[in-house]
PDB file of C-alpha atoms in Angstrom:
ATOM      1  CA  UNK A 227      -1.665   8.648   2.173  1.00 41.00           C
ATOM      2  CA  UNK A 228      -2.637  11.556  -0.698  1.00 45.00           C
ATOM      3  CA  UNK A 229      -0.512  13.576  -2.752  1.00 44.00           C
ATOM      4  CA  UNK A 230      -1.106  16.618   0.197  1.00 46.00           C
ATOM      5  CA  UNK A 231       0.774  14.371   2.972  1.00 65.00           C
ATOM      6  CA  UNK A 232       3.936  15.324   0.774  1.00 81.00           C
ATOM      7  CA  UNK A 233       6.251  18.627  -0.134  1.00 77.00           C
ATOM      8  CA  UNK A 234       6.191  17.364  -3.574  1.00 86.00           C
ATOM      9  CA  UNK A 235       4.447  14.682  -6.061  1.00 90.00           C
ATOM     10  CA  UNK A 236       6.571  11.025  -5.997  1.00 93.00           C
ATOM     11  CA  UNK A 237       5.053  10.049  -9.996  1.00 93.00           C
ATOM     12  CA  UNK A 238       5.548  11.765 -13.074  1.00 93.00           C
ATOM     13  CA  UNK A 239       3.863  11.585 -16.558  1.00 95.00           C
ATOM     14  CA  UNK A 240       6.511  11.763 -19.216  1.00 94.00           C
ATOM     15  CA  UNK A 241       4.775  10.280 -22.122  1.00 92.00           C
ATOM     16  CA  UNK A 242       0.737   9.987 -22.724  1.00 91.00           C
ATOM     17  CA  UNK A 243      -0.739   6.939 -24.945  1.00 88.00           C
ATOM     18  CA  UNK A 244      -4.150   4.731 -24.104  1.00 86.00           C
ATOM     19  CA  UNK A 245      -1.816   1.633 -24.155  1.00 90.00           C
ATOM     20  CA  UNK A 246      -0.733  -0.573 -20.568  1.00 93.00           C
ATOM     21  CA  UNK A 247       1.003   1.777 -18.485  1.00 95.00           C
ATOM     22  CA  UNK A 248       4.736   2.197 -17.035  1.00 96.00           C
ATOM     23  CA  UNK A 249       5.937   3.100 -13.988  1.00 97.00           C
ATOM     24  CA  UNK A 250       9.536   3.557 -13.477  1.00 97.00           C
ATOM     25  CA  UNK A 251      11.559   3.866  -9.942  1.00 94.00           C
ATOM     26  CA  UNK A 252      14.549   4.918 -11.442  1.00 89.00           C
ATOM     27  CA  UNK A 253      16.263   8.071  -9.692  1.00 81.00           C
ATOM     28  CA  UNK A 254      18.399  11.099 -11.222  1.00 70.00           C
ATOM     29  CA  UNK A 255      22.313  10.022 -10.310  1.00 68.00           C
ATOM     30  CA  UNK A 256      24.642  13.464 -10.571  1.00 66.00           C
ATOM     31  CA  UNK A 257      25.208  13.463 -14.546  1.00 69.00           C
ATOM     32  CA  UNK A 258      22.836  15.020 -17.578  1.00 76.00           C
ATOM     33  CA  UNK A 259      22.867  11.629 -18.143  1.00 81.00           C
ATOM     34  CA  UNK A 260      19.229  10.365 -19.421  1.00 88.00           C
ATOM     35  CA  UNK A 261      17.832   8.040 -16.556  1.00 91.00           C
ATOM     36  CA  UNK A 262      15.563   4.631 -17.499  1.00 93.00           C
ATOM     37  CA  UNK A 263      12.329   6.002 -16.962  1.00 94.00           C
ATOM     38  CA  UNK A 264      13.029   9.116 -19.925  1.00 94.00           C
ATOM     39  CA  UNK A 265      15.136   5.998 -22.430  1.00 94.00           C
ATOM     40  CA  UNK A 266      12.052   4.099 -21.814  1.00 95.00           C
ATOM     41  CA  UNK A 267       9.648   7.175 -22.770  1.00 95.00           C
ATOM     42  CA  UNK A 268      11.481   8.110 -25.484  1.00 94.00           C
ATOM     43  CA  UNK A 269      11.504   3.995 -27.396  1.00 94.00           C
ATOM     44  CA  UNK A 270       7.691   2.992 -26.223  1.00 94.00           C
ATOM     45  CA  UNK A 271       6.289   5.385 -28.077  1.00 89.00           C
ATOM     46  CA  UNK A 272       2.308   5.383 -27.438  1.00 88.00           C
ATOM     47  CA  UNK A 273       2.925   3.674 -23.995  1.00 92.00           C
ATOM     48  CA  UNK A 274       1.782   6.212 -20.956  1.00 95.00           C
ATOM     49  CA  UNK A 275       5.219   6.236 -19.178  1.00 96.00           C
ATOM     50  CA  UNK A 276       5.886   7.599 -15.652  1.00 96.00           C
ATOM     51  CA  UNK A 277       8.375   8.507 -13.160  1.00 96.00           C
ATOM     52  CA  UNK A 278       8.735   7.667  -9.677  1.00 94.00           C
ATOM     53  CA  UNK A 279      11.055   9.427  -7.919  1.00 90.00           C
ATOM     54  CA  UNK A 280      10.686   9.876  -3.961  1.00 88.00           C
ATOM     55  CA  UNK A 281      13.760  12.242  -3.601  1.00 87.00           C
ATOM     56  CA  UNK A 282      11.805  15.572  -4.337  1.00 85.00           C
ATOM     57  CA  UNK A 283       9.760  14.741  -0.867  1.00 89.00           C
ATOM     58  CA  UNK A 284      12.542  13.547   0.772  1.00 92.00           C
ATOM     59  CA  UNK A 285      14.075  17.043  -0.104  1.00 87.00           C
ATOM     60  CA  UNK A 286      10.973  18.969   1.694  1.00 86.00           C
ATOM     61  CA  UNK A 287      10.117  19.610   5.139  1.00 88.00           C
ATOM     62  CA  UNK A 288      10.164  16.105   5.551  1.00 92.00           C
ATOM     63  CA  UNK A 289      13.419  14.236   6.156  1.00 95.00           C
ATOM     64  CA  UNK A 290      12.307  10.588   6.220  1.00 97.00           C
ATOM     65  CA  UNK A 291       9.215   9.312   4.448  1.00 96.00           C
ATOM     66  CA  UNK A 292       8.894   5.496   5.373  1.00 95.00           C
ATOM     67  CA  UNK A 293       8.833   3.372   2.239  1.00 94.00           C
ATOM     68  CA  UNK A 294       5.165   2.405   2.858  1.00 93.00           C
ATOM     69  CA  UNK A 295       4.018   6.176   2.949  1.00 95.00           C
ATOM     70  CA  UNK A 296       5.910   6.402  -0.359  1.00 95.00           C
ATOM     71  CA  UNK A 297       4.705   3.354  -2.023  1.00 94.00           C
ATOM     72  CA  UNK A 298       1.073   4.378  -0.914  1.00 94.00           C
ATOM     73  CA  UNK A 299       1.400   8.459  -2.519  1.00 95.00           C
ATOM     74  CA  UNK A 300       2.660   6.922  -5.593  1.00 95.00           C
ATOM     75  CA  UNK A 301      -0.325   4.782  -6.162  1.00 94.00           C
ATOM     76  CA  UNK A 302      -2.314   7.508  -5.242  1.00 94.00           C
ATOM     77  CA  UNK A 303      -1.423   9.724  -7.924  1.00 94.00           C
ATOM     78  CA  UNK A 304      -1.459   7.157 -10.664  1.00 95.00           C
ATOM     79  CA  UNK A 305      -4.822   6.272  -9.784  1.00 92.00           C
ATOM     80  CA  UNK A 306      -5.416   9.408 -10.320  1.00 92.00           C
ATOM     81  CA  UNK A 307      -4.254   9.766 -13.386  1.00 91.00           C
ATOM     82  CA  UNK A 308      -6.550   8.469 -15.702  1.00 87.00           C
ATOM     83  CA  UNK A 309      -3.938   6.262 -17.469  1.00 83.00           C
ATOM     84  CA  UNK A 310      -4.768   2.944 -14.818  1.00 72.00           C
ATOM     85  CA  UNK A 311      -6.260   0.366 -17.864  1.00 80.00           C
ATOM     86  CA  UNK A 312      -5.172  -2.403 -18.086  1.00 87.00           C
ATOM     87  CA  UNK A 313      -1.750  -4.550 -17.299  1.00 93.00           C
ATOM     88  CA  UNK A 314       0.260  -2.430 -15.613  1.00 95.00           C
ATOM     89  CA  UNK A 315       4.264  -2.815 -15.674  1.00 97.00           C
ATOM     90  CA  UNK A 316       6.355  -1.649 -12.664  1.00 97.00           C
ATOM     91  CA  UNK A 317       9.778  -1.291 -12.721  1.00 97.00           C
ATOM     92  CA  UNK A 318      12.549  -1.175 -10.690  1.00 95.00           C
ATOM     93  CA  UNK A 319      16.045  -0.554 -11.343  1.00 93.00           C
ATOM     94  CA  UNK A 320      18.716  -1.721  -8.872  1.00 92.00           C
ATOM     95  CA  UNK A 321      17.444   0.454  -4.850  1.00 92.00           C
ATOM     96  CA  UNK A 322      14.762   0.845  -5.446  1.00 93.00           C
ATOM     97  CA  UNK A 323      13.044  -2.623  -6.769  1.00 93.00           C
ATOM     98  CA  UNK A 324      11.477  -2.470  -2.879  1.00 92.00           C
ATOM     99  CA  UNK A 325       9.838   0.694  -3.361  1.00 94.00           C
ATOM    100  CA  UNK A 326       8.573  -0.402  -7.218  1.00 94.00           C
ATOM    101  CA  UNK A 327       7.459  -3.447  -4.873  1.00 93.00           C
ATOM    102  CA  UNK A 328       5.078  -2.076  -2.608  1.00 93.00           C
ATOM    103  CA  UNK A 329       3.654  -0.079  -5.498  1.00 94.00           C
ATOM    104  CA  UNK A 330       3.319  -3.266  -7.802  1.00 94.00           C
ATOM    105  CA  UNK A 331       1.297  -4.613  -4.791  1.00 93.00           C
ATOM    106  CA  UNK A 332      -1.164  -1.977  -4.092  1.00 93.00           C
ATOM    107  CA  UNK A 333      -1.804  -2.027  -7.702  1.00 94.00           C
ATOM    108  CA  UNK A 334      -2.384  -5.700  -7.062  1.00 92.00           C
ATOM    109  CA  UNK A 335      -5.070  -5.193  -5.844  1.00 88.00           C
ATOM    110  CA  UNK A 336      -7.880  -4.722  -8.417  1.00 86.00           C
ATOM    111  CA  UNK A 337      -5.720  -4.853 -11.546  1.00 89.00           C
ATOM    112  CA  UNK A 338      -3.117  -7.088 -13.364  1.00 93.00           C
ATOM    113  CA  UNK A 339       0.651  -6.244 -12.327  1.00 95.00           C
ATOM    114  CA  UNK A 340       3.757  -7.382 -13.311  1.00 96.00           C
ATOM    115  CA  UNK A 341       7.116  -5.742 -11.416  1.00 96.00           C
ATOM    116  CA  UNK A 342      10.041  -5.858 -13.600  1.00 97.00           C
ATOM    117  CA  UNK A 343      13.260  -5.888 -11.303  1.00 96.00           C
ATOM    118  CA  UNK A 344      16.758  -4.655 -12.565  1.00 96.00           C
ATOM    119  CA  UNK A 345      18.821  -5.283 -11.280  1.00 94.00           C
ATOM    120  CA  UNK A 346      18.060  -5.628  -7.901  1.00 94.00           C
ATOM    121  CA  UNK A 347      19.443  -4.465  -4.816  1.00 92.00           C
ATOM    122  CA  UNK A 348      18.503  -4.414  -1.144  1.00 92.00           C
ATOM    123  CA  UNK A 349      19.648  -0.977   0.806  1.00 94.00           C
ATOM    124  CA  UNK A 350      21.419  -2.533   4.102  1.00 95.00           C
ATOM    125  CA  UNK A 351      23.593  -0.711   6.414  1.00 97.00           C
ATOM    126  CA  UNK A 352      26.946  -1.349   4.237  1.00 97.00           C
ATOM    127  CA  UNK A 353      25.235  -0.149   1.469  1.00 96.00           C
ATOM    128  CA  UNK A 354      23.750   3.255   3.586  1.00 97.00           C
ATOM    129  CA  UNK A 355      27.451   4.045   5.536  1.00 97.00           C
ATOM    130  CA  UNK A 356      29.539   2.855   1.952  1.00 95.00           C
ATOM    131  CA  UNK A 357      27.113   6.061   0.392  1.00 95.00           C
ATOM    132  CA  UNK A 358      27.578   8.704   3.148  1.00 96.00           C
ATOM    133  CA  UNK A 359      31.550   7.995   3.138  1.00 95.00           C
ATOM    134  CA  UNK A 360      30.696   8.513  -0.741  1.00 93.00           C
ATOM    135  CA  UNK A 361      29.482  11.899  -0.572  1.00 93.00           C
ATOM    136  CA  UNK A 362      31.350  13.029   2.788  1.00 94.00           C
ATOM    137  CA  UNK A 363      34.525  12.166   0.529  1.00 91.00           C
ATOM    138  CA  UNK A 364      33.510  14.507  -1.932  1.00 87.00           C
ATOM    139  CA  UNK A 365      34.379  17.702   0.250  1.00 85.00           C
ATOM    140  CA  UNK A 366      37.650  16.697   1.537  1.00 80.00           C
ATOM    141  CA  UNK A 367      39.201  13.226   3.578  1.00 79.00           C
ATOM    142  CA  UNK A 368      36.590  12.073   5.281  1.00 72.00           C
ATOM    143  CA  UNK A 369      37.140  11.906   9.094  1.00 80.00           C
ATOM    144  CA  UNK A 370      33.578  11.622  10.255  1.00 89.00           C
ATOM    145  CA  UNK A 371      32.053   7.668  10.748  1.00 93.00           C
ATOM    146  CA  UNK A 372      28.266   7.888   9.683  1.00 95.00           C
ATOM    147  CA  UNK A 373      25.915   8.069  12.599  1.00 96.00           C
ATOM    148  CA  UNK A 374      24.555   5.269  14.521  1.00 97.00           C
ATOM    149  CA  UNK A 375      21.656   4.019  11.730  1.00 98.00           C
ATOM    150  CA  UNK A 376      19.565   2.396  14.491  1.00 97.00           C
ATOM    151  CA  UNK A 377      18.272   5.565  16.134  1.00 95.00           C
ATOM    152  CA  UNK A 378      14.882   7.716  15.094  1.00 97.00           C
ATOM    153  CA  UNK A 379      15.095   8.183  11.162  1.00 98.00           C
ATOM    154  CA  UNK A 380      14.249  11.363  10.738  1.00 97.00           C
ATOM    155  CA  UNK A 381      17.503  11.759  13.670  1.00 98.00           C
ATOM    156  CA  UNK A 382      19.202  10.142  11.777  1.00 98.00           C
ATOM    157  CA  UNK A 383      18.972  12.027   8.345  1.00 98.00           C
ATOM    158  CA  UNK A 384      19.003  15.293  10.812  1.00 97.00           C
ATOM    159  CA  UNK A 385      22.215  14.223  11.578  1.00 97.00           C
ATOM    160  CA  UNK A 386      24.022  13.037   8.156  1.00 97.00           C
ATOM    161  CA  UNK A 387      22.572  16.692   6.922  1.00 96.00           C
ATOM    162  CA  UNK A 388      24.545  17.600   9.420  1.00 95.00           C
ATOM    163  CA  UNK A 389      28.159  16.281   8.910  1.00 95.00           C
ATOM    164  CA  UNK A 390      27.648  17.676   5.470  1.00 93.00           C
ATOM    165  CA  UNK A 391      26.349  20.753   6.270  1.00 90.00           C
ATOM    166  CA  UNK A 392      30.051  20.727   9.597  1.00 89.00           C
ATOM    167  CA  UNK A 393      32.295  19.941   6.327  1.00 87.00           C
ATOM    168  CA  UNK A 394      31.447  22.590   4.030  1.00 86.00           C
ATOM    169  CA  UNK A 395      31.629  25.367   6.273  1.00 83.00           C
ATOM    170  CA  UNK A 396      35.325  23.931   7.734  1.00 82.00           C
ATOM    171  CA  UNK A 397      36.461  23.337   4.198  1.00 77.00           C
ATOM    172  CA  UNK A 398      34.871  27.179   3.439  1.00 71.00           C
ATOM    173  CA  UNK A 399      37.021  28.252   6.756  1.00 70.00           C
ATOM    174  CA  UNK A 400      40.007  26.730   5.516  1.00 66.00           C
ATOM    175  CA  UNK A 401      40.411  27.970   2.177  1.00 65.00           C
ATOM    176  CA  UNK A 402      39.433  31.420   3.557  1.00 60.00           C
ATOM    177  CA  UNK A 403      35.757  31.491   1.033  1.00 62.00           C
ATOM    178  CA  UNK A 404      32.911  33.374   2.232  1.00 58.00           C
ATOM    179  CA  UNK A 405      29.117  32.514   1.365  1.00 56.00           C
ATOM    180  CA  UNK A 406      30.869  28.866   0.086  1.00 56.00           C
ATOM    181  CA  UNK A 407      27.351  27.107   1.864  1.00 59.00           C
ATOM    182  CA  UNK A 408      24.732  28.185  -0.641  1.00 63.00           C
ATOM    183  CA  UNK A 409      27.003  26.763  -3.002  1.00 65.00           C
ATOM    184  CA  UNK A 410      27.136  24.095  -1.795  1.00 80.00           C
ATOM    185  CA  UNK A 411      23.307  23.708  -0.155  1.00 85.00           C
ATOM    186  CA  UNK A 412      21.150  21.848  -2.927  1.00 85.00           C
ATOM    187  CA  UNK A 413      23.770  18.783  -2.895  1.00 88.00           C
ATOM    188  CA  UNK A 414      23.730  19.171   0.195  1.00 92.00           C
ATOM    189  CA  UNK A 415      20.043  18.339   0.386  1.00 91.00           C
ATOM    190  CA  UNK A 416      19.922  15.937  -3.138  1.00 91.00           C
ATOM    191  CA  UNK A 417      23.191  13.573  -0.608  1.00 94.00           C
ATOM    192  CA  UNK A 418      21.131  13.880   2.331  1.00 95.00           C
ATOM    193  CA  UNK A 419      17.280  13.070   0.060  1.00 94.00           C
ATOM    194  CA  UNK A 420      19.633   9.877  -1.121  1.00 94.00           C
ATOM    195  CA  UNK A 421      20.239   8.693   1.773  1.00 97.00           C
ATOM    196  CA  UNK A 422      16.781   9.192   3.548  1.00 97.00           C
ATOM    197  CA  UNK A 423      15.461   7.091   0.990  1.00 96.00           C
ATOM    198  CA  UNK A 424      18.202   3.876   1.426  1.00 96.00           C
ATOM    199  CA  UNK A 425      17.607   4.274   4.385  1.00 97.00           C
ATOM    200  CA  UNK A 426      14.113   3.537   4.403  1.00 96.00           C
ATOM    201  CA  UNK A 427      14.803   0.818   2.180  1.00 94.00           C
ATOM    202  CA  UNK A 428      17.051  -0.777   4.728  1.00 95.00           C
ATOM    203  CA  UNK A 429      14.430   0.530   7.450  1.00 95.00           C
ATOM    204  CA  UNK A 430      11.782  -1.770   5.210  1.00 91.00           C
ATOM    205  CA  UNK A 431      11.855  -5.018   6.621  1.00 81.00           C
ATOM    206  CA  UNK A 432       8.106  -6.505   5.594  1.00 72.00           C
ATOM    207  CA  UNK A 433       8.494  -5.270   1.679  1.00 59.00           C
ATOM    208  CA  UNK A 434       6.824  -7.853   0.171  1.00 61.00           C
ATOM    209  CA  UNK A 435       4.177  -8.830   2.181  1.00 62.00           C
ATOM    210  CA  UNK A 436       2.326  -6.477  -0.181  1.00 63.00           C
ATOM    211  CA  UNK A 437       3.263  -8.435  -3.091  1.00 76.00           C
ATOM    212  CA  UNK A 438      -0.254  -9.799  -3.384  1.00 73.00           C
ATOM    213  CA  UNK A 439      -0.781 -10.944  -6.986  1.00 82.00           C
ATOM    214  CA  UNK A 440       2.158  -9.344  -8.952  1.00 89.00           C
ATOM    215  CA  UNK A 441       3.955 -11.129 -11.206  1.00 92.00           C
ATOM    216  CA  UNK A 442       7.375 -10.785 -10.477  1.00 95.00           C
ATOM    217  CA  UNK A 443      10.524 -10.254 -12.395  1.00 96.00           C
ATOM    218  CA  UNK A 444      14.310 -10.422 -11.836  1.00 96.00           C
ATOM    219  CA  UNK A 445      16.278  -9.209 -14.709  1.00 97.00           C
ATOM    220  CA  UNK A 446      19.847  -9.556 -13.675  1.00 95.00           C
ATOM    221  CA  UNK A 447      23.200 -10.291 -15.253  1.00 94.00           C
ATOM    222  CA  UNK A 448      23.818 -12.350 -12.205  1.00 94.00           C
ATOM    223  CA  UNK A 449      21.113 -15.119 -12.488  1.00 94.00           C
ATOM    224  CA  UNK A 450      22.491 -17.624  -9.827  1.00 93.00           C
ATOM    225  CA  UNK A 451      22.952 -15.397  -7.318  1.00 94.00           C
ATOM    226  CA  UNK A 452      19.933 -13.119  -7.257  1.00 95.00           C
ATOM    227  CA  UNK A 453      17.651 -12.694  -4.908  1.00 93.00           C
ATOM    228  CA  UNK A 454      14.451 -10.377  -4.353  1.00 92.00           C
ATOM    229  CA  UNK A 455      13.992  -9.932  -0.514  1.00 87.00           C
ATOM    230  CA  UNK A 456      12.135 -12.293   0.860  1.00 84.00           C
ATOM    231  CA  UNK A 457      10.814 -14.085  -1.842  1.00 89.00           C
ATOM    232  CA  UNK A 458      10.885 -17.969  -2.638  1.00 88.00           C
ATOM    233  CA  UNK A 459      12.960 -18.444  -5.565  1.00 89.00           C
ATOM    234  CA  UNK A 460       9.801 -20.115  -7.288  1.00 89.00           C
ATOM    235  CA  UNK A 461       7.974 -16.889  -6.327  1.00 90.00           C
ATOM    236  CA  UNK A 462       9.810 -15.081  -8.930  1.00 93.00           C
ATOM    237  CA  UNK A 463      11.070 -15.382 -12.165  1.00 95.00           C
ATOM    238  CA  UNK A 464      14.859 -14.568 -13.425  1.00 97.00           C
ATOM    239  CA  UNK A 465      15.744 -13.267 -16.966  1.00 96.00           C
ATOM    240  CA  UNK A 466      19.282 -13.024 -17.235  1.00 96.00           C
ATOM    241  CA  UNK A 467      20.655 -10.041 -19.061  1.00 94.00           C
ATOM    242  CA  UNK A 468      22.334 -10.537 -22.170  1.00 91.00           C
ATOM    243  CA  UNK A 469      25.146  -8.618 -21.147  1.00 89.00           C
ATOM    244  CA  UNK A 470      26.981  -7.707 -18.096  1.00 87.00           C
ATOM    245  CA  UNK A 471      25.557  -4.257 -17.012  1.00 82.00           C
ATOM    246  CA  UNK A 472      28.446  -2.062 -14.807  1.00 80.00           C
ATOM    247  CA  UNK A 473      27.598   0.106 -12.271  1.00 75.00           C
ATOM    248  CA  UNK A 474      26.841   4.131 -13.845  1.00 74.00           C
ATOM    249  CA  UNK A 475      24.024   5.168 -16.322  1.00 78.00           C
ATOM    250  CA  UNK A 476      22.093   2.963 -17.951  1.00 86.00           C
ATOM    251  CA  UNK A 477      23.367   2.237 -21.463  1.00 88.00           C
ATOM    252  CA  UNK A 478      20.506   1.739 -24.487  1.00 91.00           C
ATOM    253  CA  UNK A 479      21.219  -1.673 -24.892  1.00 93.00           C
ATOM    254  CA  UNK A 480      19.512  -2.400 -21.272  1.00 93.00           C
ATOM    255  CA  UNK A 481      16.628  -0.075 -22.761  1.00 94.00           C
ATOM    256  CA  UNK A 482      16.180  -2.093 -25.646  1.00 95.00           C
ATOM    257  CA  UNK A 483      16.281  -5.224 -23.895  1.00 96.00           C
ATOM    258  CA  UNK A 484      13.637  -4.054 -21.084  1.00 96.00           C
ATOM    259  CA  UNK A 485      11.320  -2.642 -23.512  1.00 96.00           C
ATOM    260  CA  UNK A 486      11.140  -6.076 -25.117  1.00 95.00           C
ATOM    261  CA  UNK A 487       9.998  -7.550 -21.847  1.00 95.00           C
ATOM    262  CA  UNK A 488       6.823  -4.799 -22.017  1.00 93.00           C
ATOM    263  CA  UNK A 489       6.029  -4.633 -25.875  1.00 86.00           C
ATOM    264  CA  UNK A 490       2.805  -7.342 -26.340  1.00 73.00           C
ATOM    265  CA  UNK A 491       3.682 -10.586 -27.806  1.00 62.00           C
TER     266      UNK A 491
END
């Protein structure tokens, strides 16, 4: 996989530095709250911090990109960045854990790598359908069900996008509004990209086969129930977070705790 295969890069450098680099897989919520990668970049001065975000690539002409391809593109871009010396830390937050593991496994072939999975989650049918219903409900009462997830992935994503477009068109017609689709087009593309990423995670049944020599740690507020999909319990370390972490924007306290995990000791 090379950079030219995607419409957009999946890796963005946030800060310079010559110490051990950090790659953070996190995704922008529909809010102005800072992202984990941005907060770590501010906190860890002098450390090169990179943001992994394939939503841009998934918002282009390709409706669906398998998780291994996204990870390969990210690793390729990082290796060309010139900041690949020393131990590499790859941080995955929530549903980005699978792509973080794949990136870490690719990089671990030639250098020491630590994967930190923060509140790790693994997309499944329930999560994809839940998010589809949530986004559909933004346009009014959700009356249509999620397309069959077992079909061709690109066709599944196209069908999801078509449902959103149909709902916006119906909403505009019902209220006598013209040109409404243009106002919602960017939002629909964002929904489509995020659902395509979750679908890629749901379809990635062998992600942990590529973990290789990566050191894996799960940071969680539920240590008794946390799991790293595909790995036995003795293959990764569990570190309990100091406080319960509710869903929503990343809290500064969580960022500070993660920072302590990647600072020299």
